[in-house]
Amino acid sequence: EIKLLIQKPDSTWLIYWSGIFFIGSIVFLMTGGIVNGRHVYPQILPNYAINIYSTIIIYGATLLKLGQTIVHDVKKVKYVKSALQKHQEREILARLYEIMAYQKPYKSINFNIGTLAQMANVSVHHTSQAINSGAGKSFNDFVNYFRIEDAKTILRSSTSVKMESLAYELGYKSKSAFFVSFKNLTSVTPAKFR
């Protein structure tokens, strides 16, 4: 059974508003904790600190939204001239998943997008488009997903495998690259996962 890659929800706004709330609480406390027009205790910051803070919130939210809109539009434009239709993109992506899951070409250190495209009998451009647009991932993220899923299976079944040999077996060029990829996808190190 092939698991489909699911895009993680964008947590940018959550992080932004959490930061705003935290900093706002500090500003509130440092301006004397004004309640009903009275200072609860002596203020450290001047009165205009709240005005500056409010301005930063407004400009920050505006820039964040503009940045997301521009990046989103750039992603849309990337394949606008492609002749590849959505159903063809899905078919190619399904073929790529099948190749990755069953043939495991990513175990070769020299594996690249050209190799995958050749195995799927598709052009490199269409392979890239199917992965980027269809799966919402870069080629490296796509490959790392399969490598780490394979690593998790091996780590569950064997307690004697050495991390360095596992890294090379999965096609990584170094143990550190394997550790970084593993932690990015699972939030724990391979040793802790095992």
mmCIF file of C-alpha atoms in Angstrom:
data_model
loop_
_atom_site.group_PDB
_atom_site.id
_atom_site.type_symbol
_atom_site.label_atom_id
_atom_site.label_comp_id
_atom_site.label_asym_id
_atom_site.label_seq_id
_atom_site.Cartn_x
_atom_site.Cartn_y
_atom_site.Cartn_z
ATOM 1 C CA GLU A 1 0.000 0.000 0.000
ATOM 2 C CA ILE A 2 1.391 3.379 -0.988
ATOM 3 C CA LYS A 3 0.958 6.304 1.397
ATOM 4 C CA LEU A 4 0.329 9.625 -0.324
ATOM 5 C CA LEU A 5 2.341 12.636 0.724
ATOM 6 C CA ILE A 6 0.162 15.127 2.545
ATOM 7 C CA GLN A 7 1.146 18.750 2.673
ATOM 8 C CA LYS A 8 1.529 20.052 6.207
ATOM 9 C CA PRO A 9 -0.776 22.947 7.078
ATOM 10 C CA ASP A 10 0.897 26.334 7.023
ATOM 11 C CA SER A 11 1.556 27.357 10.629
ATOM 12 C CA THR A 12 2.950 30.795 9.757
ATOM 13 C CA TRP A 13 -0.102 32.673 11.037
ATOM 14 C CA LEU A 14 -0.265 30.661 14.245
ATOM 15 C CA ILE A 15 3.394 31.408 14.962
ATOM 16 C CA TYR A 16 2.905 35.078 14.043
ATOM 17 C CA TRP A 17 -0.100 35.630 16.339
ATOM 18 C CA SER A 18 1.443 33.610 19.175
ATOM 19 C CA GLY A 19 4.517 35.841 18.977
ATOM 20 C CA ILE A 20 2.339 38.962 18.838
ATOM 21 C CA PHE A 21 0.393 37.834 21.915
ATOM 22 C CA PHE A 22 3.580 37.073 23.839
ATOM 23 C CA ILE A 23 5.289 40.373 22.971
ATOM 24 C CA GLY A 24 2.023 42.256 23.523
ATOM 25 C CA SER A 25 1.769 40.834 27.025
ATOM 26 C CA ILE A 26 5.286 42.040 27.785
ATOM 27 C CA VAL A 27 4.551 45.522 26.376
ATOM 28 C CA PHE A 28 1.328 45.660 28.377
ATOM 29 C CA LEU A 29 3.151 44.774 31.584
ATOM 30 C CA MET A 30 6.026 47.179 30.931
ATOM 31 C CA THR A 31 3.678 50.114 30.292
ATOM 32 C CA GLY A 32 2.255 49.802 33.785
ATOM 33 C CA GLY A 33 -0.569 47.374 33.113
ATOM 34 C CA ILE A 34 -3.181 50.021 32.295
ATOM 35 C CA VAL A 35 -6.642 48.904 33.420
ATOM 36 C CA ASN A 36 -9.620 51.324 33.185
ATOM 37 C CA GLY A 37 -7.228 54.203 32.458
ATOM 38 C CA ARG A 38 -5.088 53.626 35.550
ATOM 39 C CA HIS A 39 -1.609 52.188 35.892
ATOM 40 C CA VAL A 40 -1.647 49.066 38.068
ATOM 41 C CA TYR A 41 2.062 49.533 38.884
ATOM 42 C CA PRO A 42 4.898 51.876 37.819
ATOM 43 C CA GLN A 43 5.525 51.843 34.099
ATOM 44 C CA ILE A 44 8.899 51.045 32.554
ATOM 45 C CA LEU A 45 8.147 51.926 28.910
ATOM 46 C CA PRO A 46 6.781 55.298 27.719
ATOM 47 C CA ASN A 47 3.095 55.637 26.745
ATOM 48 C CA TYR A 48 3.862 55.740 23.025
ATOM 49 C CA ALA A 49 5.306 52.178 23.182
ATOM 50 C CA ILE A 50 1.799 50.769 22.635
ATOM 51 C CA ASN A 51 1.363 52.933 19.511
ATOM 52 C CA ILE A 52 4.680 51.706 18.107
ATOM 53 C CA TYR A 53 3.748 48.111 18.923
ATOM 54 C CA SER A 54 0.346 48.457 17.200
ATOM 55 C CA THR A 55 2.020 49.874 14.101
ATOM 56 C CA ILE A 56 4.461 46.943 14.023
ATOM 57 C CA ILE A 57 1.538 44.475 14.255
ATOM 58 C CA ILE A 58 -0.272 46.091 11.318
ATOM 59 C CA TYR A 59 2.816 46.346 9.090
ATOM 60 C CA GLY A 60 3.945 42.833 10.062
ATOM 61 C CA ALA A 61 0.591 41.243 9.225
ATOM 62 C CA THR A 62 0.440 43.151 5.932
ATOM 63 C CA LEU A 63 3.955 42.102 4.901
ATOM 64 C CA LEU A 64 3.298 38.501 5.906
ATOM 65 C CA LYS A 65 0.112 38.346 3.840
ATOM 66 C CA LEU A 66 1.751 40.048 0.846
ATOM 67 C CA GLY A 67 4.699 37.654 1.077
ATOM 68 C CA GLN A 68 2.418 34.609 1.111
ATOM 69 C CA THR A 69 0.372 35.933 -1.806
ATOM 70 C CA ILE A 70 3.439 36.654 -3.922
ATOM 71 C CA VAL A 71 5.025 33.255 -3.172
ATOM 72 C CA HIS A 72 1.694 31.498 -3.875
ATOM 73 C CA ASP A 73 1.331 33.306 -7.211
ATOM 74 C CA VAL A 74 4.927 32.471 -8.190
ATOM 75 C CA LYS A 75 4.226 28.771 -7.523
ATOM 76 C CA LYS A 76 1.129 28.944 -9.743
ATOM 77 C CA VAL A 77 3.055 30.588 -12.589
ATOM 78 C CA LYS A 78 5.829 27.972 -12.604
ATOM 79 C CA TYR A 79 3.959 25.443 -14.773
ATOM 80 C CA VAL A 80 1.451 27.755 -16.452
ATOM 81 C CA LYS A 81 2.827 27.041 -19.950
ATOM 82 C CA SER A 82 3.066 23.282 -19.466
ATOM 83 C CA ALA A 83 1.028 21.055 -21.757
ATOM 84 C CA LEU A 84 0.660 18.510 -18.957
ATOM 85 C CA GLN A 85 -2.956 18.283 -17.777
ATOM 86 C CA LYS A 86 -4.007 17.567 -14.170
ATOM 87 C CA HIS A 87 -5.130 13.981 -14.860
ATOM 88 C CA GLN A 88 -1.814 13.261 -16.622
ATOM 89 C CA GLU A 89 0.037 14.801 -13.673
ATOM 90 C CA ARG A 90 -1.831 12.474 -11.284
ATOM 91 C CA GLU A 91 -1.068 9.441 -13.477
ATOM 92 C CA ILE A 92 2.631 10.297 -13.577
ATOM 93 C CA LEU A 93 2.685 10.873 -9.822
ATOM 94 C CA ALA A 94 1.023 7.489 -9.202
ATOM 95 C CA ARG A 95 3.651 5.838 -11.433
ATOM 96 C CA LEU A 96 6.435 7.632 -9.540
ATOM 97 C CA TYR A 97 5.013 6.467 -6.182
ATOM 98 C CA GLU A 98 4.881 2.914 -7.459
ATOM 99 C CA ILE A 99 8.474 2.988 -8.711
ATOM 100 C CA MET A 100 9.745 4.520 -5.470
ATOM 101 C CA ALA A 101 7.797 2.131 -3.226
ATOM 102 C CA TYR A 102 8.514 -1.134 -5.022
ATOM 103 C CA GLN A 103 11.760 -0.689 -6.960
ATOM 104 C CA LYS A 104 13.421 1.581 -4.359
ATOM 105 C CA PRO A 105 15.776 3.354 -6.797
ATOM 106 C CA TYR A 106 16.601 5.934 -4.108
ATOM 107 C CA LYS A 107 18.959 3.398 -2.510
ATOM 108 C CA SER A 108 21.574 4.341 -5.092
ATOM 109 C CA ILE A 109 23.834 7.235 -4.064
ATOM 110 C CA ASN A 110 23.758 8.458 -7.687
ATOM 111 C CA PHE A 111 19.943 8.544 -7.836
ATOM 112 C CA ASN A 112 18.567 11.750 -9.330
ATOM 113 C CA ILE A 113 15.467 13.099 -11.038
ATOM 114 C CA GLY A 114 16.791 12.064 -14.456
ATOM 115 C CA THR A 115 17.012 8.440 -13.331
ATOM 116 C CA LEU A 116 13.475 8.525 -11.953
ATOM 117 C CA ALA A 117 12.136 10.159 -15.131
ATOM 118 C CA GLN A 118 13.815 7.493 -17.264
ATOM 119 C CA MET A 119 12.367 4.690 -15.102
ATOM 120 C CA ALA A 120 8.878 6.207 -15.426
ATOM 121 C CA ASN A 121 9.380 6.809 -19.162
ATOM 122 C CA VAL A 122 8.507 10.488 -18.704
ATOM 123 C CA SER A 123 10.450 13.676 -19.401
ATOM 124 C CA VAL A 124 12.427 15.240 -16.562
ATOM 125 C CA HIS A 125 10.259 18.370 -16.814
ATOM 126 C CA HIS A 126 7.010 16.421 -16.422
ATOM 127 C CA THR A 127 8.505 14.361 -13.590
ATOM 128 C CA SER A 128 9.490 17.565 -11.811
ATOM 129 C CA GLN A 129 6.049 19.087 -12.401
ATOM 130 C CA ALA A 130 4.240 16.002 -11.079
ATOM 131 C CA ILE A 131 6.324 16.026 -7.911
ATOM 132 C CA ASN A 132 6.291 19.797 -7.342
ATOM 133 C CA SER A 133 2.717 20.525 -8.311
ATOM 134 C CA GLY A 134 1.035 17.176 -7.650
ATOM 135 C CA ALA A 135 2.749 16.187 -4.389
ATOM 136 C CA GLY A 136 3.593 19.735 -3.294
ATOM 137 C CA LYS A 137 7.183 18.682 -2.603
ATOM 138 C CA SER A 138 10.633 19.298 -3.972
ATOM 139 C CA PHE A 139 12.391 16.305 -5.518
ATOM 140 C CA ASN A 140 14.666 15.991 -2.466
ATOM 141 C CA ASP A 141 11.702 16.045 -0.054
ATOM 142 C CA PHE A 142 9.950 13.443 -2.198
ATOM 143 C CA VAL A 143 12.979 11.130 -2.143
ATOM 144 C CA ASN A 144 13.616 11.690 1.571
ATOM 145 C CA TYR A 145 10.027 10.701 2.356
ATOM 146 C CA PHE A 146 10.599 7.234 0.867
ATOM 147 C CA ARG A 147 14.061 6.870 2.378
ATOM 148 C CA ILE A 148 12.813 7.723 5.862
ATOM 149 C CA GLU A 149 9.749 5.444 5.575
ATOM 150 C CA ASP A 150 12.149 2.642 4.630
ATOM 151 C CA ALA A 151 14.448 3.572 7.529
ATOM 152 C CA LYS A 152 11.540 3.447 9.982
ATOM 153 C CA THR A 153 10.625 -0.057 8.808
ATOM 154 C CA ILE A 154 14.233 -1.249 9.172
ATOM 155 C CA LEU A 155 14.646 0.371 12.609
ATOM 156 C CA ARG A 156 11.434 -1.267 13.857
ATOM 157 C CA SER A 157 12.570 -4.721 12.751
ATOM 158 C CA SER A 158 16.279 -4.657 13.631
ATOM 159 C CA THR A 159 18.059 -3.544 16.777
ATOM 160 C CA SER A 160 21.542 -4.351 15.512
ATOM 161 C CA VAL A 161 21.726 -2.206 12.366
ATOM 162 C CA LYS A 162 24.337 0.557 12.554
ATOM 163 C CA MET A 163 23.159 4.045 11.676
ATOM 164 C CA GLU A 164 26.041 4.748 9.319
ATOM 165 C CA SER A 165 25.491 1.583 7.294
ATOM 166 C CA LEU A 166 21.733 2.279 7.253
ATOM 167 C CA ALA A 167 22.373 5.778 5.904
ATOM 168 C CA TYR A 168 24.489 4.430 3.024
ATOM 169 C CA GLU A 169 22.034 1.596 2.371
ATOM 170 C CA LEU A 170 19.257 4.163 1.883
ATOM 171 C CA GLY A 171 21.298 6.238 -0.583
ATOM 172 C CA TYR A 172 22.508 9.025 1.706
ATOM 173 C CA LYS A 173 26.044 10.274 1.159
ATOM 174 C CA SER A 174 26.646 10.752 4.877
ATOM 175 C CA LYS A 175 25.283 9.758 8.254
ATOM 176 C CA SER A 176 24.651 13.418 9.137
ATOM 177 C CA ALA A 177 22.460 13.947 6.042
ATOM 178 C CA PHE A 178 20.436 10.893 7.081
ATOM 179 C CA PHE A 179 20.056 12.203 10.652
ATOM 180 C CA VAL A 180 18.905 15.647 9.458
ATOM 181 C CA SER A 181 16.333 14.168 7.059
ATOM 182 C CA PHE A 182 15.081 11.708 9.668
ATOM 183 C CA LYS A 183 14.653 14.372 12.330
ATOM 184 C CA ASN A 184 12.942 16.760 9.861
ATOM 185 C CA LEU A 185 10.323 14.150 8.992
ATOM 186 C CA THR A 186 9.822 12.454 12.355
ATOM 187 C CA SER A 187 10.917 15.111 14.916
ATOM 188 C CA VAL A 188 13.197 12.544 16.591
ATOM 189 C CA THR A 189 16.626 11.080 15.878
ATOM 190 C CA PRO A 190 16.868 7.575 14.365
ATOM 191 C CA ALA A 191 18.288 6.212 17.640
ATOM 192 C CA LYS A 192 15.427 7.663 19.669
ATOM 193 C CA PHE A 193 12.897 6.360 17.147
ATOM 194 C CA ARG A 194 14.344 2.868 17.516
#
